[in-house]
Structures are given as C-alpha cells and as structure tokens.
mmCIF file of C-alpha atoms in Angstrom:
data_model
loop_
_atom_site.group_PDB
_atom_site.id
_atom_site.type_symbol
_atom_site.label_atom_id
_atom_site.label_comp_id
_atom_site.label_asym_id
_atom_site.label_seq_id
_atom_site.Cartn_x
_atom_site.Cartn_y
_atom_site.Cartn_z
ATOM 1 C CA MET A 224 0.000 0.000 0.000
ATOM 2 C CA ALA A 225 1.361 3.435 -0.942
ATOM 3 C CA SER A 226 0.841 6.760 0.840
ATOM 4 C CA GLU A 227 -0.102 10.033 -0.878
ATOM 5 C CA SER A 228 3.611 10.677 -1.442
ATOM 6 C CA GLY A 229 3.909 7.344 -3.230
ATOM 7 C CA THR A 230 6.023 5.748 -0.469
ATOM 8 C CA ASN A 231 5.213 2.305 0.877
ATOM 9 C CA VAL A 232 3.257 3.010 4.079
ATOM 10 C CA ARG A 233 5.088 0.250 5.952
ATOM 11 C CA LEU A 234 8.442 1.751 4.947
ATOM 12 C CA GLU A 235 7.682 5.337 6.009
ATOM 13 C CA PRO A 236 8.645 4.936 9.726
ATOM 14 C CA TYR A 237 12.149 3.826 8.737
ATOM 15 C CA ILE A 238 13.041 6.237 5.907
ATOM 16 C CA GLU A 239 14.717 8.913 8.053
ATOM 17 C CA ARG A 240 16.865 6.402 9.953
ATOM 18 C CA ARG A 241 17.695 4.569 6.734
ATOM 19 C CA GLU A 242 18.963 7.716 5.028
ATOM 20 C CA ALA A 243 20.955 8.751 8.121
ATOM 21 C CA MET A 244 22.522 5.280 8.199
ATOM 22 C CA PHE A 245 23.479 5.358 4.514
ATOM 23 C CA LYS A 246 25.007 8.843 4.982
ATOM 24 C CA THR A 247 27.067 7.596 7.942
ATOM 25 C CA ILE A 248 28.330 4.672 5.866
ATOM 26 C CA CYS A 249 29.186 7.022 2.981
ATOM 27 C CA ASP A 250 31.039 9.453 5.284
ATOM 28 C CA ALA A 251 33.072 6.600 6.785
ATOM 29 C CA ALA A 252 34.092 5.500 3.285
ATOM 30 C CA LYS A 253 35.177 8.965 2.139
ATOM 31 C CA SER A 254 37.410 9.997 5.044
ATOM 32 C CA ASP A 255 39.692 8.481 7.704
ATOM 33 C CA GLU A 256 39.713 11.711 9.725
ATOM 34 C CA GLY A 257 39.149 10.939 13.402
ATOM 35 C CA TRP A 258 39.689 7.198 12.868
ATOM 36 C CA SER A 259 42.630 5.237 14.307
ATOM 37 C CA LYS A 260 43.963 2.245 12.406
ATOM 38 C CA VAL A 261 44.216 -0.710 14.810
ATOM 39 C CA LYS A 262 44.996 -3.601 12.491
ATOM 40 C CA SER A 263 45.959 -4.537 8.946
ATOM 41 C CA SER A 264 45.684 -8.160 7.924
ATOM 42 C CA ASP A 265 45.550 -9.778 4.462
ATOM 43 C CA GLY A 266 44.679 -6.488 2.830
ATOM 44 C CA VAL A 267 41.950 -5.559 5.335
ATOM 45 C CA ASP A 268 42.481 -2.306 7.264
ATOM 46 C CA VAL A 269 40.521 -1.994 10.510
ATOM 47 C CA TYR A 270 39.867 1.342 12.255
ATOM 48 C CA THR A 271 38.155 2.473 15.456
ATOM 49 C CA MET A 272 36.761 5.787 16.659
ATOM 50 C CA VAL A 273 35.729 6.779 20.175
ATOM 51 C CA ASP A 274 32.016 7.580 20.401
ATOM 52 C CA SER A 275 31.161 10.089 23.128
ATOM 53 C CA GLU A 276 27.543 8.915 23.157
ATOM 54 C CA SER A 277 28.245 5.193 23.520
ATOM 55 C CA SER A 278 30.347 2.850 25.629
ATOM 56 C CA LEU A 279 31.311 1.066 22.408
ATOM 57 C CA ASN A 280 33.793 2.319 19.836
ATOM 58 C CA LYS A 281 32.723 2.879 16.270
ATOM 59 C CA CYS A 282 34.552 0.542 13.913
ATOM 60 C CA LYS A 283 35.146 0.245 10.204
ATOM 61 C CA ALA A 284 37.100 -2.024 7.895
ATOM 62 C CA LYS A 285 37.959 -1.647 4.231
ATOM 63 C CA GLY A 286 39.681 -3.592 1.514
ATOM 64 C CA LEU A 287 39.607 -4.787 -2.091
ATOM 65 C CA VAL A 288 38.021 -7.951 -3.405
ATOM 66 C CA GLN A 289 38.214 -9.559 -6.842
ATOM 67 C CA ALA A 290 34.547 -9.987 -7.685
ATOM 68 C CA THR A 291 31.688 -8.267 -9.453
ATOM 69 C CA LEU A 292 29.339 -6.017 -7.503
ATOM 70 C CA GLU A 293 26.562 -8.553 -8.105
ATOM 71 C CA GLN A 294 28.647 -11.357 -6.576
ATOM 72 C CA VAL A 295 29.414 -9.290 -3.475
ATOM 73 C CA GLU A 296 25.762 -8.293 -3.108
ATOM 74 C CA PHE A 297 24.724 -11.947 -3.239
ATOM 75 C CA LEU A 298 27.235 -12.913 -0.538
ATOM 76 C CA LEU A 299 26.193 -10.063 1.762
ATOM 77 C CA THR A 300 22.451 -10.596 1.442
ATOM 78 C CA ASP A 301 22.221 -14.401 1.464
ATOM 79 C CA SER A 302 21.576 -15.573 5.038
ATOM 80 C CA ASP A 303 22.623 -19.143 4.255
ATOM 81 C CA ILE A 304 26.117 -17.879 3.379
ATOM 82 C CA TYR A 305 26.464 -16.211 6.776
ATOM 83 C CA LYS A 306 25.535 -19.410 8.550
ATOM 84 C CA LYS A 307 28.308 -21.205 6.659
ATOM 85 C CA ILE A 308 31.079 -18.721 7.456
ATOM 86 C CA ASP A 309 30.015 -17.772 10.994
ATOM 87 C CA ASN A 310 29.638 -20.738 13.327
ATOM 88 C CA GLN A 311 27.937 -18.506 15.907
ATOM 89 C CA ALA A 312 25.019 -17.774 13.579
ATOM 90 C CA LYS A 313 22.171 -20.073 14.593
ATOM 91 C CA CYS A 314 19.252 -18.836 12.485
ATOM 92 C CA PHE A 315 17.972 -16.053 10.252
ATOM 93 C CA GLU A 316 14.287 -15.405 9.637
ATOM 94 C CA ILE A 317 12.484 -12.904 7.408
ATOM 95 C CA MET A 318 9.768 -11.529 9.663
ATOM 96 C CA GLU A 319 8.340 -9.143 7.085
ATOM 97 C CA GLN A 320 9.202 -8.433 3.436
ATOM 98 C CA ILE A 321 8.372 -4.730 3.006
ATOM 99 C CA ASP A 322 9.464 -4.538 -0.628
ATOM 100 C CA ALA A 323 12.285 -5.809 -2.841
ATOM 101 C CA ASP A 324 14.922 -3.718 -1.032
ATOM 102 C CA HIS A 325 13.640 -3.675 2.553
ATOM 103 C CA ARG A 326 12.704 -6.285 5.119
ATOM 104 C CA ILE A 327 12.450 -6.897 8.853
ATOM 105 C CA MET A 328 14.765 -9.695 9.993
ATOM 106 C CA TYR A 329 15.289 -11.849 13.060
ATOM 107 C CA SER A 330 18.635 -13.486 13.835
ATOM 108 C CA HIS A 331 19.921 -15.662 16.681
ATOM 109 C CA TYR A 332 23.604 -16.042 17.535
ATOM 110 C CA ARG A 333 25.169 -18.590 19.855
ATOM 111 C CA GLY A 334 26.958 -17.259 22.907
ATOM 112 C CA MET A 335 30.579 -17.988 23.682
ATOM 113 C CA TYR A 336 31.900 -19.537 26.881
ATOM 114 C CA THR A 337 29.777 -18.049 29.715
ATOM 115 C CA ILE A 338 28.059 -15.450 27.501
ATOM 116 C CA ALA A 339 24.384 -16.127 26.779
ATOM 117 C CA ASP A 340 22.973 -16.389 23.267
ATOM 118 C CA ARG A 341 21.975 -13.100 21.619
ATOM 119 C CA ASP A 342 19.155 -12.365 19.199
ATOM 120 C CA PHE A 343 18.203 -9.338 17.121
ATOM 121 C CA VAL A 344 15.128 -7.881 15.415
ATOM 122 C CA TYR A 345 16.267 -5.420 12.778
ATOM 123 C CA PHE A 346 15.435 -3.436 9.672
ATOM 124 C CA LEU A 347 17.489 -4.328 6.588
ATOM 125 C CA GLY A 348 17.732 -1.904 3.688
ATOM 126 C CA LYS A 349 19.736 -1.745 0.481
ATOM 127 C CA LYS A 350 20.058 0.577 -2.497
ATOM 128 C CA HIS A 351 22.008 0.913 -5.741
ATOM 129 C CA VAL A 352 23.431 4.244 -6.889
ATOM 130 C CA THR A 353 25.944 5.517 -9.446
ATOM 131 C CA GLU A 354 28.473 8.159 -8.381
ATOM 132 C CA ASP A 355 31.040 9.626 -10.776
ATOM 133 C CA GLY A 356 30.166 6.871 -13.223
ATOM 134 C CA ARG A 357 30.866 4.045 -10.733
ATOM 135 C CA LYS A 358 28.212 1.626 -9.531
ATOM 136 C CA GLN A 359 27.737 1.442 -5.751
ATOM 137 C CA PHE A 360 25.715 -0.818 -3.468
ATOM 138 C CA TYR A 361 24.623 0.153 0.054
ATOM 139 C CA TYR A 362 23.464 -2.438 2.580
ATOM 140 C CA GLY A 363 22.621 -1.609 6.199
ATOM 141 C CA THR A 364 20.730 -2.674 9.312
ATOM 142 C CA PHE A 365 19.438 -1.196 12.578
ATOM 143 C CA SER A 366 17.295 -2.604 15.374
ATOM 144 C CA VAL A 367 13.518 -2.110 15.494
ATOM 145 C CA GLU A 368 10.724 -3.119 17.862
ATOM 146 C CA ASP A 369 7.936 -3.555 15.308
ATOM 147 C CA PRO A 370 6.861 -6.203 14.573
ATOM 148 C CA PRO A 371 7.358 -7.594 18.085
ATOM 149 C CA LYS A 372 9.181 -10.870 18.640
ATOM 150 C CA ASP A 373 8.757 -12.992 21.758
ATOM 151 C CA LEU A 374 11.840 -13.376 23.920
ATOM 152 C CA LYS A 375 13.362 -16.840 24.122
ATOM 153 C CA LYS A 376 14.358 -18.340 27.440
ATOM 154 C CA GLY A 377 18.080 -17.955 28.043
ATOM 155 C CA VAL A 378 18.540 -15.581 25.092
ATOM 156 C CA VAL A 379 19.359 -11.871 25.492
ATOM 157 C CA ARG A 380 17.724 -9.433 23.070
ATOM 158 C CA ALA A 381 20.564 -7.276 21.726
ATOM 159 C CA SER A 382 20.480 -4.041 19.749
ATOM 160 C CA ILE A 383 22.099 -2.839 16.522
ATOM 161 C CA ASN A 384 22.658 0.919 16.492
ATOM 162 C CA TYR A 385 23.612 0.569 12.857
ATOM 163 C CA SER A 386 25.738 -1.761 10.791
ATOM 164 C CA GLY A 387 26.373 -1.528 7.086
ATOM 165 C CA TRP A 388 28.385 -1.986 3.924
ATOM 166 C CA LEU A 389 29.311 0.149 0.942
ATOM 167 C CA VAL A 390 30.507 -1.708 -2.153
ATOM 168 C CA GLU A 391 31.941 0.229 -5.104
ATOM 169 C CA VAL A 392 33.156 -0.984 -8.502
ATOM 170 C CA VAL A 393 36.765 0.152 -9.074
ATOM 171 C CA ASP A 394 39.337 -0.036 -11.845
ATOM 172 C CA GLU A 395 41.671 -3.015 -11.839
ATOM 173 C CA PRO A 396 44.376 -2.410 -9.208
ATOM 174 C CA THR A 397 48.080 -2.364 -10.042
ATOM 175 C CA PRO A 398 50.116 -5.520 -9.261
ATOM 176 C CA GLU A 399 51.488 -3.732 -6.184
ATOM 177 C CA GLU A 400 47.979 -2.846 -4.961
ATOM 178 C CA LYS A 401 46.854 -6.431 -5.495
ATOM 179 C CA LYS A 402 49.797 -7.703 -3.446
ATOM 180 C CA GLU A 403 49.015 -5.236 -0.646
ATOM 181 C CA SER A 404 45.417 -6.487 -0.705
ATOM 182 C CA GLY A 405 46.508 -10.035 0.047
ATOM 183 C CA TYR A 406 46.299 -11.494 -3.446
ATOM 184 C CA LYS A 407 49.190 -13.846 -4.142
ATOM 185 C CA LYS A 408 48.845 -13.808 -7.937
ATOM 186 C CA ASP A 409 48.397 -10.932 -10.378
ATOM 187 C CA THR A 410 45.068 -12.155 -11.725
ATOM 188 C CA ASN A 411 42.712 -10.159 -13.940
ATOM 189 C CA GLY A 412 38.988 -9.634 -13.491
ATOM 190 C CA ALA A 413 36.348 -7.394 -11.918
ATOM 191 C CA TRP A 414 37.255 -5.610 -8.676
ATOM 192 C CA CYS A 415 35.284 -3.908 -5.910
ATOM 193 C CA LYS A 416 36.207 -1.744 -2.954
ATOM 194 C CA LEU A 417 34.372 -2.714 0.246
ATOM 195 C CA LEU A 418 33.776 -0.814 3.459
ATOM 196 C CA TYR A 419 32.060 -2.113 6.580
ATOM 197 C CA THR A 420 31.189 0.165 9.486
ATOM 198 C CA GLY A 421 29.265 -0.194 12.737
ATOM 199 C CA TRP A 422 29.774 -0.649 16.466
ATOM 200 C CA ASN A 423 31.899 -3.223 18.283
ATOM 201 C CA LEU A 424 33.071 -4.899 15.070
ATOM 202 C CA ARG A 425 34.530 -8.397 15.253
ATOM 203 C CA ILE A 426 37.668 -8.024 13.164
ATOM 204 C CA TRP A 427 37.670 -11.586 11.902
ATOM 205 C CA ASP A 428 34.208 -11.048 10.359
ATOM 206 C CA CYS A 429 35.738 -8.547 7.943
ATOM 207 C CA GLU A 430 38.643 -10.801 7.173
ATOM 208 C CA LEU A 431 36.244 -13.619 6.289
ATOM 209 C CA ILE A 432 33.914 -11.508 4.155
ATOM 210 C CA LEU A 433 36.712 -9.689 2.347
ATOM 211 C CA SER A 434 38.883 -12.770 1.778
#
C-alpha cells in the first residue's frame, strides 16, 4: 500500500533512519579523519573511533576484493552464506518483506563460553546508486521493535545501532595494490572496494567476508 507521497506506508517509519545510516556509511568511506587504524591483515584495514555517546567504539574495515558487484551483493544478502562462514550464527528469519529492497529480519547467535545467546530484530535496507560513473551498493541494518518478537528463554535481546556496507566498482588495481590487498597472484577480473562500518566490530568477520 502506498501513501499520498507514493512511499510504501510500511516503509515510512524507517526512511529517516535509513537515510541517516546510509550517509554515515558514505562518510566513513570517504574519510579516515578521526579514525585510528588498529589492524591490517591480508589487505583488510581496521579502524576504530571513540564515540562520546556510547560505551562502544565505532569501527570500520575496508579492503579490495576480486569480484563483481553482483557477486558481493549476493554474498552479503544471502543468510545461508552467513551461517556457513560464521559458526555462531544459529538462524535467520524474514519476519516481514516490506518490498524488494527492505525487510524486517530476526537473527539468533550462539553465545561464547559463559556469555548467553543473543538475538536481534532489525530493519534491513539496500540501495544501488551511481556516483562519478561508478556503480555502488549500500546495505545496512538497525534494530527495530515492530513487529514484536517474543523473547526466548536464556537468550538476550541485543540491539544494533547501525551496521552496514558500501561496495563500489573500481578499476583493476596495479600488481602492487593487489599484493598489498593479500592477493598472491596478479590475476585479472572485476574488482570492488568494500567498506564495513558499525559498532563493536569483530575483526575476523571482515577478514572472512573480504577474503
């Protein structure tokens, strides 16, 4: 159902937060000002930034990957892939499909050691744009409370302030750039630049996704 403005009525409550999230992701991709590099591994650079309004640091990671934008989009948006590469991921469930680019998701992650399992109810949005002639793909999430989801015994409901990716098609890197990005051979093909940003990032997640 569409409103008078033509926007999906179910999407309207999330538009402002979605656009703010995509802008934050874009800003993190364009500048390293205020960020501190904490690790570089296999071509993945990881940065943190102190957030005065949160007890958690902001984090971002960036690197190059030899793949088409469509291949990267498939890997990022396919829940079954995440369950294969992240042994803490227990389940993903589409609670509501708003439209082709937006949905409400539920996920459940196993705890580690003495930490209880965590679950999330979150909005997932994506969009495709072209900037300076280069195709880009945005993908981001943030927690929501509607629709409600019953709490599970022994599971802690966690929150996502925001978490997201920016994928951009780039020209083929030089052999030196490929080597710096962790590629052992000077192979040809399509290339993309990836950036992940959010709170309390697990560094190895980026290394897995970008490898």
